[in-house]
Amino acid sequence: MRDFSADHRWLSLNTATVRKQGDLVQIIDACARHGIRAIDPWRDQVAAVGLDRAARAVREAGLELSGYCRGGMFTSDAARRIEVREDNRRTVDEAKALGAPCVVLVVGGLPQYSRPGSAVSKDIVAARAQVEDAIAEMMDYARGAKMPLAIEPLHPAYAADRACVNTTEQALDICDRLDPGRTGALGVALDVYHIWWDPDVLPQIRRAAKDRLLAFHVCDWLVPTKDILNDRGMMGDGLIDIKSLRAAVEAEGFAGYSEIEIFSEGWWTRPMDEVLQTCIQRHRTVV
Ligand code: ZN
């Protein structure tokens, strides 16, 4: 397991962590100030400053990307299928322009939540089938761009509105069916917030192995959690055994960034420099 205590070479900042403190160019400037070498930007943050300007800012700051957030939201009614496909193709194109190593997929829950306006459905079985078909379709396009896709399983609390792929096992089953040859085109993004509770997570990390482990996200789980979406904790403030999970992915050969991704109404009110300083300090001590 790598030693993170002396520097933050392997810290990546998911830019949603400070999304309310500045635009993407300001966030990139702040990363440069703090010696942060990688980011994972969100599509809306890129769009707000323009793709060309975002790509230039990344290049000029010498940053790498640890992913691109996000593709997916595959579930929809029939009227929105083309919109879903086109939207995801654009995501691949943007990721390519920005130099991302993969597109992170949040696959969608029930259609009315993942693509608002879709007819109401309670059929999660159908939603899961639709997700798999849509990933297969997106893979065809992403392969052409040599852009790997990373399925992020989300905690079951999000099954209705964000992702009906809820365990690492479920995500890896999809990988095995759609990419049985382990070509590198499809893998998983494992976020400690979503996987820490899963009694099967360690065997599933071994099953994933290096070629399916495309991204690793860190934050913490607070007790009590006041808001399931926007009350994530700073690493060390909650109860996730982050080091054990990092040890498990690194034992399989994962050698990429540990990406800090904190959606928090609390941290969004603090100055950007304070948040980044805290991220760096906690990354050295508890990640
Ligand atoms: Zn994540």
PDB file of C-alpha atoms and ligand atoms in Angstrom:
ATOM      1  CA  MET A   1       0.000   0.000   0.000  1.00  0.00           C
ATOM      2  CA  ARG A   2       1.347   3.383  -0.964  1.00  0.00           C
ATOM      3  CA  ASP A   3       2.434   5.799   1.739  1.00  0.00           C
ATOM      4  CA  PHE A   4       0.355   8.975   1.443  1.00  0.00           C
ATOM      5  CA  SER A   5       1.640  10.550   4.653  1.00  0.00           C
ATOM      6  CA  ALA A   6       4.483  12.606   3.213  1.00  0.00           C
ATOM      7  CA  ASP A   7       2.896  14.249   0.183  1.00  0.00           C
ATOM      8  CA  HIS A   8      -0.321  14.455  -1.820  1.00  0.00           C
ATOM      9  CA  ARG A   9       0.988  13.262  -5.169  1.00  0.00           C
ATOM     10  CA  TRP A  10      -1.956  10.865  -5.530  1.00  0.00           C
ATOM     11  CA  LEU A  11      -4.708  13.196  -4.389  1.00  0.00           C
ATOM     12  CA  SER A  12      -7.240  14.094  -7.049  1.00  0.00           C
ATOM     13  CA  LEU A  13      -9.989  16.612  -6.439  1.00  0.00           C
ATOM     14  CA  ASN A  14     -13.468  15.892  -7.685  1.00  0.00           C
ATOM     15  CA  THR A  15     -14.437  19.434  -8.533  1.00  0.00           C
ATOM     16  CA  ALA A  16     -17.946  19.103  -7.098  1.00  0.00           C
ATOM     17  CA  THR A  17     -16.241  19.277  -3.690  1.00  0.00           C
ATOM     18  CA  VAL A  18     -15.840  23.048  -4.107  1.00  0.00           C
ATOM     19  CA  ARG A  19     -18.490  23.656  -6.754  1.00  0.00           C
ATOM     20  CA  LYS A  20     -20.125  26.506  -4.831  1.00  0.00           C
ATOM     21  CA  GLN A  21     -16.886  28.360  -4.118  1.00  0.00           C
ATOM     22  CA  GLY A  22     -15.838  29.073  -7.691  1.00  0.00           C
ATOM     23  CA  ASP A  23     -16.040  28.123 -11.341  1.00  0.00           C
ATOM     24  CA  LEU A  24     -13.899  25.418 -12.879  1.00  0.00           C
ATOM     25  CA  VAL A  25     -11.101  27.785 -13.897  1.00  0.00           C
ATOM     26  CA  GLN A  26     -10.934  29.174 -10.353  1.00  0.00           C
ATOM     27  CA  ILE A  27     -10.886  25.624  -8.982  1.00  0.00           C
ATOM     28  CA  ILE A  28      -8.040  24.698 -11.327  1.00  0.00           C
ATOM     29  CA  ASP A  29      -6.101  27.780 -10.186  1.00  0.00           C
ATOM     30  CA  ALA A  30      -6.654  26.769  -6.567  1.00  0.00           C
ATOM     31  CA  CYS A  31      -5.430  23.228  -7.284  1.00  0.00           C
ATOM     32  CA  ALA A  32      -2.275  24.646  -8.829  1.00  0.00           C
ATOM     33  CA  ARG A  33      -1.773  26.822  -5.720  1.00  0.00           C
ATOM     34  CA  HIS A  34      -2.042  23.794  -3.455  1.00  0.00           C
ATOM     35  CA  GLY A  35       0.051  21.422  -5.534  1.00  0.00           C
ATOM     36  CA  ILE A  36      -2.916  19.220  -6.400  1.00  0.00           C
ATOM     37  CA  ARG A  37      -2.065  17.368  -9.588  1.00  0.00           C
ATOM     38  CA  ALA A  38      -5.360  15.886 -10.742  1.00  0.00           C
ATOM     39  CA  ILE A  39      -9.057  16.660 -10.899  1.00  0.00           C
ATOM     40  CA  ASP A  40     -12.282  15.000 -11.931  1.00  0.00           C
ATOM     41  CA  PRO A  41     -14.522  17.721 -13.337  1.00  0.00           C
ATOM     42  CA  TRP A  42     -18.305  17.625 -13.752  1.00  0.00           C
ATOM     43  CA  ARG A  43     -19.967  18.257 -17.071  1.00  0.00           C
ATOM     44  CA  ASP A  44     -21.992  21.222 -15.872  1.00  0.00           C
ATOM     45  CA  GLN A  45     -18.847  22.885 -14.502  1.00  0.00           C
ATOM     46  CA  VAL A  46     -17.095  22.351 -17.839  1.00  0.00           C
ATOM     47  CA  ALA A  47     -20.096  23.682 -19.748  1.00  0.00           C
ATOM     48  CA  ALA A  48     -20.244  26.787 -17.561  1.00  0.00           C
ATOM     49  CA  VAL A  49     -16.770  27.917 -18.651  1.00  0.00           C
ATOM     50  CA  GLY A  50     -16.817  26.283 -22.082  1.00  0.00           C
ATOM     51  CA  LEU A  51     -15.130  23.036 -23.120  1.00  0.00           C
ATOM     52  CA  ASP A  52     -12.224  24.706 -24.948  1.00  0.00           C
ATOM     53  CA  ARG A  53     -11.429  26.995 -22.049  1.00  0.00           C
ATOM     54  CA  ALA A  54     -11.669  24.130 -19.587  1.00  0.00           C
ATOM     55  CA  ALA A  55      -9.344  21.937 -21.651  1.00  0.00           C
ATOM     56  CA  ARG A  56      -6.863  24.798 -21.975  1.00  0.00           C
ATOM     57  CA  ALA A  57      -6.929  25.518 -18.241  1.00  0.00           C
ATOM     58  CA  VAL A  58      -6.285  21.847 -17.461  1.00  0.00           C
ATOM     59  CA  ARG A  59      -3.383  21.759 -19.904  1.00  0.00           C
ATOM     60  CA  GLU A  60      -1.827  25.012 -18.761  1.00  0.00           C
ATOM     61  CA  ALA A  61      -1.984  23.959 -15.117  1.00  0.00           C
ATOM     62  CA  GLY A  62      -0.344  20.638 -16.008  1.00  0.00           C
ATOM     63  CA  LEU A  63      -3.202  18.727 -14.399  1.00  0.00           C
ATOM     64  CA  GLU A  64      -4.197  15.168 -15.080  1.00  0.00           C
ATOM     65  CA  LEU A  65      -7.748  13.915 -14.856  1.00  0.00           C
ATOM     66  CA  SER A  66      -8.793  10.945 -12.737  1.00  0.00           C
ATOM     67  CA  GLY A  67     -12.158  10.677 -14.491  1.00  0.00           C
ATOM     68  CA  TYR A  68     -14.961  12.682 -16.023  1.00  0.00           C
ATOM     69  CA  CYS A  69     -18.278  13.045 -14.216  1.00  0.00           C
ATOM     70  CA  ARG A  70     -20.505  11.874 -15.503  1.00  0.00           C
ATOM     71  CA  GLY A  71     -22.212   9.764 -18.121  1.00  0.00           C
ATOM     72  CA  GLY A  72     -25.237   7.585 -17.635  1.00  0.00           C
ATOM     73  CA  MET A  73     -28.779   8.372 -16.530  1.00  0.00           C
ATOM     74  CA  PHE A  74     -29.638   5.696 -19.065  1.00  0.00           C
ATOM     75  CA  THR A  75     -33.170   4.979 -17.949  1.00  0.00           C
ATOM     76  CA  SER A  76     -35.925   6.823 -19.784  1.00  0.00           C
ATOM     77  CA  ASP A  77     -39.163   6.258 -21.578  1.00  0.00           C
ATOM     78  CA  ALA A  78     -39.121   5.529 -25.310  1.00  0.00           C
ATOM     79  CA  ALA A  79     -39.466   9.193 -26.259  1.00  0.00           C
ATOM     80  CA  ARG A  80     -36.136  10.031 -24.666  1.00  0.00           C
ATOM     81  CA  ARG A  81     -33.950   7.148 -25.864  1.00  0.00           C
ATOM     82  CA  ILE A  82     -32.246   9.197 -28.548  1.00  0.00           C
ATOM     83  CA  GLU A  83     -31.626  12.065 -26.142  1.00  0.00           C
ATOM     84  CA  VAL A  84     -29.974   9.587 -23.759  1.00  0.00           C
ATOM     85  CA  ARG A  85     -27.748   8.167 -26.478  1.00  0.00           C
ATOM     86  CA  GLU A  86     -26.688  11.538 -27.855  1.00  0.00           C
ATOM     87  CA  ASP A  87     -26.064  12.959 -24.398  1.00  0.00           C
ATOM     88  CA  ASN A  88     -23.766  10.067 -23.543  1.00  0.00           C
ATOM     89  CA  ARG A  89     -21.902  10.306 -26.816  1.00  0.00           C
ATOM     90  CA  ARG A  90     -21.228  13.971 -26.107  1.00  0.00           C
ATOM     91  CA  THR A  91     -19.907  12.972 -22.698  1.00  0.00           C
ATOM     92  CA  VAL A  92     -17.371  10.668 -24.351  1.00  0.00           C
ATOM     93  CA  ASP A  93     -16.324  13.444 -26.752  1.00  0.00           C
ATOM     94  CA  GLU A  94     -15.861  15.911 -23.895  1.00  0.00           C
ATOM     95  CA  ALA A  95     -13.883  13.391 -21.848  1.00  0.00           C
ATOM     96  CA  LYS A  96     -11.605  12.865 -24.836  1.00  0.00           C
ATOM     97  CA  ALA A  97     -11.087  16.595 -25.326  1.00  0.00           C
ATOM     98  CA  LEU A  98     -10.201  16.996 -21.646  1.00  0.00           C
ATOM     99  CA  GLY A  99      -7.829  14.027 -21.574  1.00  0.00           C
ATOM    100  CA  ALA A 100      -9.841  11.979 -19.078  1.00  0.00           C
ATOM    101  CA  PRO A 101      -8.817   8.355 -18.460  1.00  0.00           C
ATOM    102  CA  CYS A 102     -12.457   7.226 -18.177  1.00  0.00           C
ATOM    103  CA  VAL A 103     -16.057   8.381 -18.034  1.00  0.00           C
ATOM    104  CA  VAL A 104     -17.712   7.694 -14.698  1.00  0.00           C
ATOM    105  CA  LEU A 105     -21.219   6.271 -15.146  1.00  0.00           C
ATOM    106  CA  VAL A 106     -24.069   6.983 -12.756  1.00  0.00           C
ATOM    107  CA  VAL A 107     -26.518   4.728 -14.482  1.00  0.00           C
ATOM    108  CA  GLY A 108     -29.891   6.159 -13.451  1.00  0.00           C
ATOM    109  CA  GLY A 109     -32.717   4.881 -11.311  1.00  0.00           C
ATOM    110  CA  LEU A 110     -36.336   4.854 -12.374  1.00  0.00           C
ATOM    111  CA  PRO A 111     -36.943   6.718 -15.658  1.00  0.00           C
ATOM    112  CA  GLN A 112     -38.945   9.601 -14.213  1.00  0.00           C
ATOM    113  CA  TYR A 113     -36.007  10.589 -12.009  1.00  0.00           C
ATOM    114  CA  SER A 114     -33.067   9.941 -14.262  1.00  0.00           C
ATOM    115  CA  ARG A 115     -34.703  11.614 -17.279  1.00  0.00           C
ATOM    116  CA  PRO A 116     -37.370  13.952 -15.892  1.00  0.00           C
ATOM    117  CA  GLY A 117     -40.535  13.999 -17.957  1.00  0.00           C
ATOM    118  CA  SER A 118     -40.331  10.270 -18.641  1.00  0.00           C
ATOM    119  CA  ALA A 119     -43.472   8.259 -17.940  1.00  0.00           C
ATOM    120  CA  VAL A 120     -43.674   7.073 -14.340  1.00  0.00           C
ATOM    121  CA  SER A 121     -42.495   3.509 -13.733  1.00  0.00           C
ATOM    122  CA  LYS A 122     -41.979   1.331 -10.673  1.00  0.00           C
ATOM    123  CA  ASP A 123     -40.269  -1.407 -12.647  1.00  0.00           C
ATOM    124  CA  ILE A 124     -36.705  -1.532 -11.312  1.00  0.00           C
ATOM    125  CA  VAL A 125     -36.111  -4.858 -13.080  1.00  0.00           C
ATOM    126  CA  ALA A 126     -36.834  -3.199 -16.413  1.00  0.00           C
ATOM    127  CA  ALA A 127     -34.698  -0.223 -15.430  1.00  0.00           C
ATOM    128  CA  ARG A 128     -31.741  -2.506 -14.766  1.00  0.00           C
ATOM    129  CA  ALA A 129     -32.181  -4.236 -18.117  1.00  0.00           C
ATOM    130  CA  GLN A 130     -32.350  -0.886 -19.854  1.00  0.00           C
ATOM    131  CA  VAL A 131     -29.153   0.235 -18.139  1.00  0.00           C
ATOM    132  CA  GLU A 132     -27.264  -2.793 -19.378  1.00  0.00           C
ATOM    133  CA  ASP A 133     -28.491  -2.372 -22.958  1.00  0.00           C
ATOM    134  CA  ALA A 134     -27.562   1.307 -22.908  1.00  0.00           C
ATOM    135  CA  ILE A 135     -24.077   0.637 -21.535  1.00  0.00           C
ATOM    136  CA  ALA A 136     -23.543  -1.884 -24.333  1.00  0.00           C
ATOM    137  CA  GLU A 137     -24.591   0.738 -26.861  1.00  0.00           C
ATOM    138  CA  MET A 138     -22.403   3.434 -25.295  1.00  0.00           C
ATOM    139  CA  MET A 139     -19.437   1.051 -25.269  1.00  0.00           C
ATOM    140  CA  ASP A 140     -19.575   0.791 -29.051  1.00  0.00           C
ATOM    141  CA  TYR A 141     -19.132   4.536 -29.312  1.00  0.00           C
ATOM    142  CA  ALA A 142     -16.632   4.810 -26.456  1.00  0.00           C
ATOM    143  CA  ARG A 143     -14.459   2.054 -27.937  1.00  0.00           C
ATOM    144  CA  GLY A 144     -14.084   4.132 -31.083  1.00  0.00           C
ATOM    145  CA  ALA A 145     -12.760   6.959 -28.933  1.00  0.00           C
ATOM    146  CA  LYS A 146     -10.686   4.573 -26.783  1.00  0.00           C
ATOM    147  CA  MET A 147     -12.508   5.891 -23.731  1.00  0.00           C
ATOM    148  CA  PRO A 148     -13.066   3.378 -20.902  1.00  0.00           C
ATOM    149  CA  LEU A 149     -16.373   3.473 -19.034  1.00  0.00           C
ATOM    150  CA  ALA A 150     -16.422   3.113 -15.248  1.00  0.00           C
ATOM    151  CA  ILE A 151     -19.701   1.994 -13.676  1.00  0.00           C
ATOM    152  CA  GLU A 152     -20.099   3.535 -10.223  1.00  0.00           C
ATOM    153  CA  PRO A 153     -22.336   1.398  -8.024  1.00  0.00           C
ATOM    154  CA  LEU A 154     -24.327   3.687  -5.733  1.00  0.00           C
ATOM    155  CA  HIS A 155     -25.566   3.001  -2.214  1.00  0.00           C
ATOM    156  CA  PRO A 156     -29.034   1.385  -2.311  1.00  0.00           C
ATOM    157  CA  ALA A 157     -30.587   4.575  -0.898  1.00  0.00           C
ATOM    158  CA  TYR A 158     -30.192   5.981  -4.428  1.00  0.00           C
ATOM    159  CA  ALA A 159     -31.808   3.086  -6.271  1.00  0.00           C
ATOM    160  CA  ALA A 160     -34.936   5.044  -7.190  1.00  0.00           C
ATOM    161  CA  ASP A 161     -33.496   8.333  -8.300  1.00  0.00           C
ATOM    162  CA  ARG A 162     -29.842   7.967  -9.261  1.00  0.00           C
ATOM    163  CA  ALA A 163     -28.597   4.454  -9.861  1.00  0.00           C
ATOM    164  CA  CYS A 164     -30.233   1.038  -9.865  1.00  0.00           C
ATOM    165  CA  VAL A 165     -26.766  -0.568  -9.880  1.00  0.00           C
ATOM    166  CA  ASN A 166     -26.172  -0.727  -6.152  1.00  0.00           C
ATOM    167  CA  THR A 167     -23.419  -3.177  -5.391  1.00  0.00           C
ATOM    168  CA  THR A 168     -19.936  -3.859  -6.678  1.00  0.00           C
ATOM    169  CA  GLU A 169     -21.079  -7.382  -7.519  1.00  0.00           C
ATOM    170  CA  GLN A 170     -23.911  -6.077  -9.686  1.00  0.00           C
ATOM    171  CA  ALA A 171     -21.560  -3.693 -11.502  1.00  0.00           C
ATOM    172  CA  LEU A 172     -19.006  -6.458 -12.074  1.00  0.00           C
ATOM    173  CA  ASP A 173     -21.699  -8.822 -13.355  1.00  0.00           C
ATOM    174  CA  ILE A 174     -22.463  -6.212 -16.025  1.00  0.00           C
ATOM    175  CA  CYS A 175     -18.759  -5.875 -16.802  1.00  0.00           C
ATOM    176  CA  ASP A 176     -18.419  -9.633 -17.184  1.00  0.00           C
ATOM    177  CA  ARG A 177     -21.406  -9.875 -19.514  1.00  0.00           C
ATOM    178  CA  LEU A 178     -20.511  -6.883 -21.700  1.00  0.00           C
ATOM    179  CA  ASP A 179     -16.734  -7.205 -21.668  1.00  0.00           C
ATOM    180  CA  PRO A 180     -15.946 -10.849 -20.912  1.00  0.00           C
ATOM    181  CA  GLY A 181     -12.493 -10.499 -22.425  1.00  0.00           C
ATOM    182  CA  ARG A 182     -11.529  -7.775 -19.948  1.00  0.00           C
ATOM    183  CA  THR A 183     -10.394  -5.522 -22.754  1.00  0.00           C
ATOM    184  CA  GLY A 184     -10.204  -2.436 -20.539  1.00  0.00           C
ATOM    185  CA  ALA A 185     -13.283  -0.882 -22.143  1.00  0.00           C
ATOM    186  CA  LEU A 186     -15.441  -1.333 -19.036  1.00  0.00           C
ATOM    187  CA  GLY A 187     -14.768  -1.331 -15.308  1.00  0.00           C
ATOM    188  CA  VAL A 188     -15.893   0.172 -12.032  1.00  0.00           C
ATOM    189  CA  ALA A 189     -15.439   3.390 -10.094  1.00  0.00           C
ATOM    190  CA  LEU A 190     -15.477   2.468  -6.419  1.00  0.00           C
ATOM    191  CA  ASP A 191     -16.518   5.178  -4.001  1.00  0.00           C
ATOM    192  CA  VAL A 192     -16.068   4.397  -0.314  1.00  0.00           C
ATOM    193  CA  TYR A 193     -19.326   6.236   0.447  1.00  0.00           C
ATOM    194  CA  HIS A 194     -21.236   3.708  -1.624  1.00  0.00           C
ATOM    195  CA  ILE A 195     -19.406   0.479  -0.867  1.00  0.00           C
ATOM    196  CA  TRP A 196     -18.197   0.594   2.751  1.00  0.00           C
ATOM    197  CA  TRP A 197     -21.294  -1.155   4.171  1.00  0.00           C
ATOM    198  CA  ASP A 198     -21.264  -4.072   1.735  1.00  0.00           C
ATOM    199  CA  PRO A 199     -20.332  -7.384   3.445  1.00  0.00           C
ATOM    200  CA  ASP A 200     -19.150  -8.709   0.094  1.00  0.00           C
ATOM    201  CA  VAL A 201     -16.999  -5.761  -0.904  1.00  0.00           C
ATOM    202  CA  LEU A 202     -13.555  -7.284  -0.290  1.00  0.00           C
ATOM    203  CA  PRO A 203     -14.152 -10.445  -2.349  1.00  0.00           C
ATOM    204  CA  GLN A 204     -15.666  -8.267  -5.062  1.00  0.00           C
ATOM    205  CA  ILE A 205     -12.600  -6.015  -5.132  1.00  0.00           C
ATOM    206  CA  ARG A 206     -10.491  -9.135  -5.620  1.00  0.00           C
ATOM    207  CA  ARG A 207     -12.844 -10.249  -8.368  1.00  0.00           C
ATOM    208  CA  ALA A 208     -12.588  -6.860 -10.072  1.00  0.00           C
ATOM    209  CA  ALA A 209      -8.784  -7.035 -10.154  1.00  0.00           C
ATOM    210  CA  LYS A 210      -6.564  -4.354 -11.599  1.00  0.00           C
ATOM    211  CA  ASP A 211      -8.053  -4.231 -15.070  1.00  0.00           C
ATOM    212  CA  ARG A 212     -11.564  -3.445 -13.803  1.00  0.00           C
ATOM    213  CA  LEU A 213     -10.558  -0.952 -11.086  1.00  0.00           C
ATOM    214  CA  LEU A 214     -10.691   2.338 -12.959  1.00  0.00           C
ATOM    215  CA  ALA A 215     -11.303   4.869 -10.189  1.00  0.00           C
ATOM    216  CA  PHE A 216     -11.337   5.173  -6.399  1.00  0.00           C
ATOM    217  CA  HIS A 217     -13.315   7.917  -4.625  1.00  0.00           C
ATOM    218  CA  VAL A 218     -13.036   8.926  -0.994  1.00  0.00           C
ATOM    219  CA  CYS A 219     -15.061  10.921   1.535  1.00  0.00           C
ATOM    220  CA  ASP A 220     -16.714   9.766   4.764  1.00  0.00           C
ATOM    221  CA  TRP A 221     -20.068   8.602   6.139  1.00  0.00           C
ATOM    222  CA  LEU A 222     -21.379  10.777   8.949  1.00  0.00           C
ATOM    223  CA  VAL A 223     -23.662   9.585  11.731  1.00  0.00           C
ATOM    224  CA  PRO A 224     -26.246  10.872  11.609  1.00  0.00           C
ATOM    225  CA  THR A 225     -26.360  11.656   7.895  1.00  0.00           C
ATOM    226  CA  LYS A 226     -28.721  14.588   7.570  1.00  0.00           C
ATOM    227  CA  ASP A 227     -29.055  14.490   3.791  1.00  0.00           C
ATOM    228  CA  ILE A 228     -28.248  11.383   1.794  1.00  0.00           C
ATOM    229  CA  LEU A 229     -26.977  13.391  -1.177  1.00  0.00           C
ATOM    230  CA  ASN A 230     -25.361  16.506   0.246  1.00  0.00           C
ATOM    231  CA  ASP A 231     -24.121  15.596   3.709  1.00  0.00           C
ATOM    232  CA  ARG A 232     -21.001  13.623   2.921  1.00  0.00           C
ATOM    233  CA  GLY A 233     -18.209  13.880   5.432  1.00  0.00           C
ATOM    234  CA  MET A 234     -14.596  14.970   5.163  1.00  0.00           C
ATOM    235  CA  MET A 235     -12.335  11.927   5.456  1.00  0.00           C
ATOM    236  CA  GLY A 236     -11.766  11.216   9.132  1.00  0.00           C
ATOM    237  CA  ASP A 237     -15.002  12.844  10.310  1.00  0.00           C
ATOM    238  CA  GLY A 238     -17.098   9.694   9.860  1.00  0.00           C
ATOM    239  CA  LEU A 239     -16.767   5.965  10.292  1.00  0.00           C
ATOM    240  CA  ILE A 240     -15.562   4.527   7.008  1.00  0.00           C
ATOM    241  CA  ASP A 241     -12.381   2.491   7.308  1.00  0.00           C
ATOM    242  CA  ILE A 242     -10.911   4.209   4.262  1.00  0.00           C
ATOM    243  CA  LYS A 243      -7.407   2.794   4.612  1.00  0.00           C
ATOM    244  CA  SER A 244      -8.687  -0.792   4.531  1.00  0.00           C
ATOM    245  CA  LEU A 245     -10.573  -0.186   1.314  1.00  0.00           C
ATOM    246  CA  ARG A 246      -7.599   1.573  -0.259  1.00  0.00           C
ATOM    247  CA  ALA A 247      -5.378  -1.311   0.853  1.00  0.00           C
ATOM    248  CA  ALA A 248      -7.775  -3.737  -0.836  1.00  0.00           C
ATOM    249  CA  VAL A 249      -7.784  -1.952  -4.202  1.00  0.00           C
ATOM    250  CA  GLU A 250      -4.034  -1.398  -4.091  1.00  0.00           C
ATOM    251  CA  ALA A 251      -3.473  -5.077  -3.270  1.00  0.00           C
ATOM    252  CA  GLU A 252      -5.039  -5.742  -6.686  1.00  0.00           C
ATOM    253  CA  GLY A 253      -2.612  -3.356  -8.328  1.00  0.00           C
ATOM    254  CA  PHE A 254      -4.689  -0.184  -8.454  1.00  0.00           C
ATOM    255  CA  ALA A 255      -2.122   2.617  -8.630  1.00  0.00           C
ATOM    256  CA  GLY A 256      -4.243   5.596  -9.658  1.00  0.00           C
ATOM    257  CA  TYR A 257      -5.466   8.673  -7.857  1.00  0.00           C
ATOM    258  CA  SER A 258      -7.492   8.675  -4.714  1.00  0.00           C
ATOM    259  CA  GLU A 259     -10.171  11.143  -5.646  1.00  0.00           C
ATOM    260  CA  ILE A 260     -11.794  13.277  -2.981  1.00  0.00           C
ATOM    261  CA  GLU A 261     -15.476  13.735  -3.701  1.00  0.00           C
ATOM    262  CA  ILE A 262     -17.469  15.493  -1.014  1.00  0.00           C
ATOM    263  CA  PHE A 263     -20.956  16.847  -1.621  1.00  0.00           C
ATOM    264  CA  SER A 264     -21.617  18.778   1.546  1.00  0.00           C
ATOM    265  CA  GLU A 265     -23.717  21.822   2.318  1.00  0.00           C
ATOM    266  CA  GLY A 266     -21.332  22.382   5.222  1.00  0.00           C
ATOM    267  CA  TRP A 267     -18.076  22.260   3.275  1.00  0.00           C
ATOM    268  CA  TRP A 268     -19.586  24.304   0.433  1.00  0.00           C
ATOM    269  CA  THR A 269     -19.852  27.242   2.822  1.00  0.00           C
ATOM    270  CA  ARG A 270     -16.125  27.243   3.702  1.00  0.00           C
ATOM    271  CA  PRO A 271     -13.466  29.146   1.740  1.00  0.00           C
ATOM    272  CA  MET A 272     -11.970  27.101  -1.098  1.00  0.00           C
ATOM    273  CA  ASP A 273      -8.422  27.297   0.293  1.00  0.00           C
ATOM    274  CA  GLU A 274      -9.571  26.026   3.691  1.00  0.00           C
ATOM    275  CA  VAL A 275     -11.373  23.073   2.102  1.00  0.00           C
ATOM    276  CA  LEU A 276      -8.359  22.154  -0.020  1.00  0.00           C
ATOM    277  CA  GLN A 277      -5.953  22.474   2.916  1.00  0.00           C
ATOM    278  CA  THR A 278      -8.197  20.193   4.953  1.00  0.00           C
ATOM    279  CA  CYS A 279      -8.441  17.701   2.083  1.00  0.00           C
ATOM    280  CA  ILE A 280      -4.649  17.593   1.805  1.00  0.00           C
ATOM    281  CA  GLN A 281      -4.136  17.162   5.531  1.00  0.00           C
ATOM    282  CA  ARG A 282      -6.737  14.389   5.825  1.00  0.00           C
ATOM    283  CA  HIS A 283      -5.427  12.696   2.717  1.00  0.00           C
ATOM    284  CA  ARG A 284      -2.068  12.392   4.436  1.00  0.00           C
ATOM    285  CA  THR A 285      -3.482  11.106   7.716  1.00  0.00           C
ATOM    286  CA  VAL A 286      -6.640   9.063   7.205  1.00  0.00           C
ATOM    287  CA  VAL A 287      -6.879   8.039   3.519  1.00  0.00           C
TER     288      VAL A 287
HETATM  289 ZN    ZN B   1     -18.029   8.898  -6.504  1.00  0.00          ZN
END
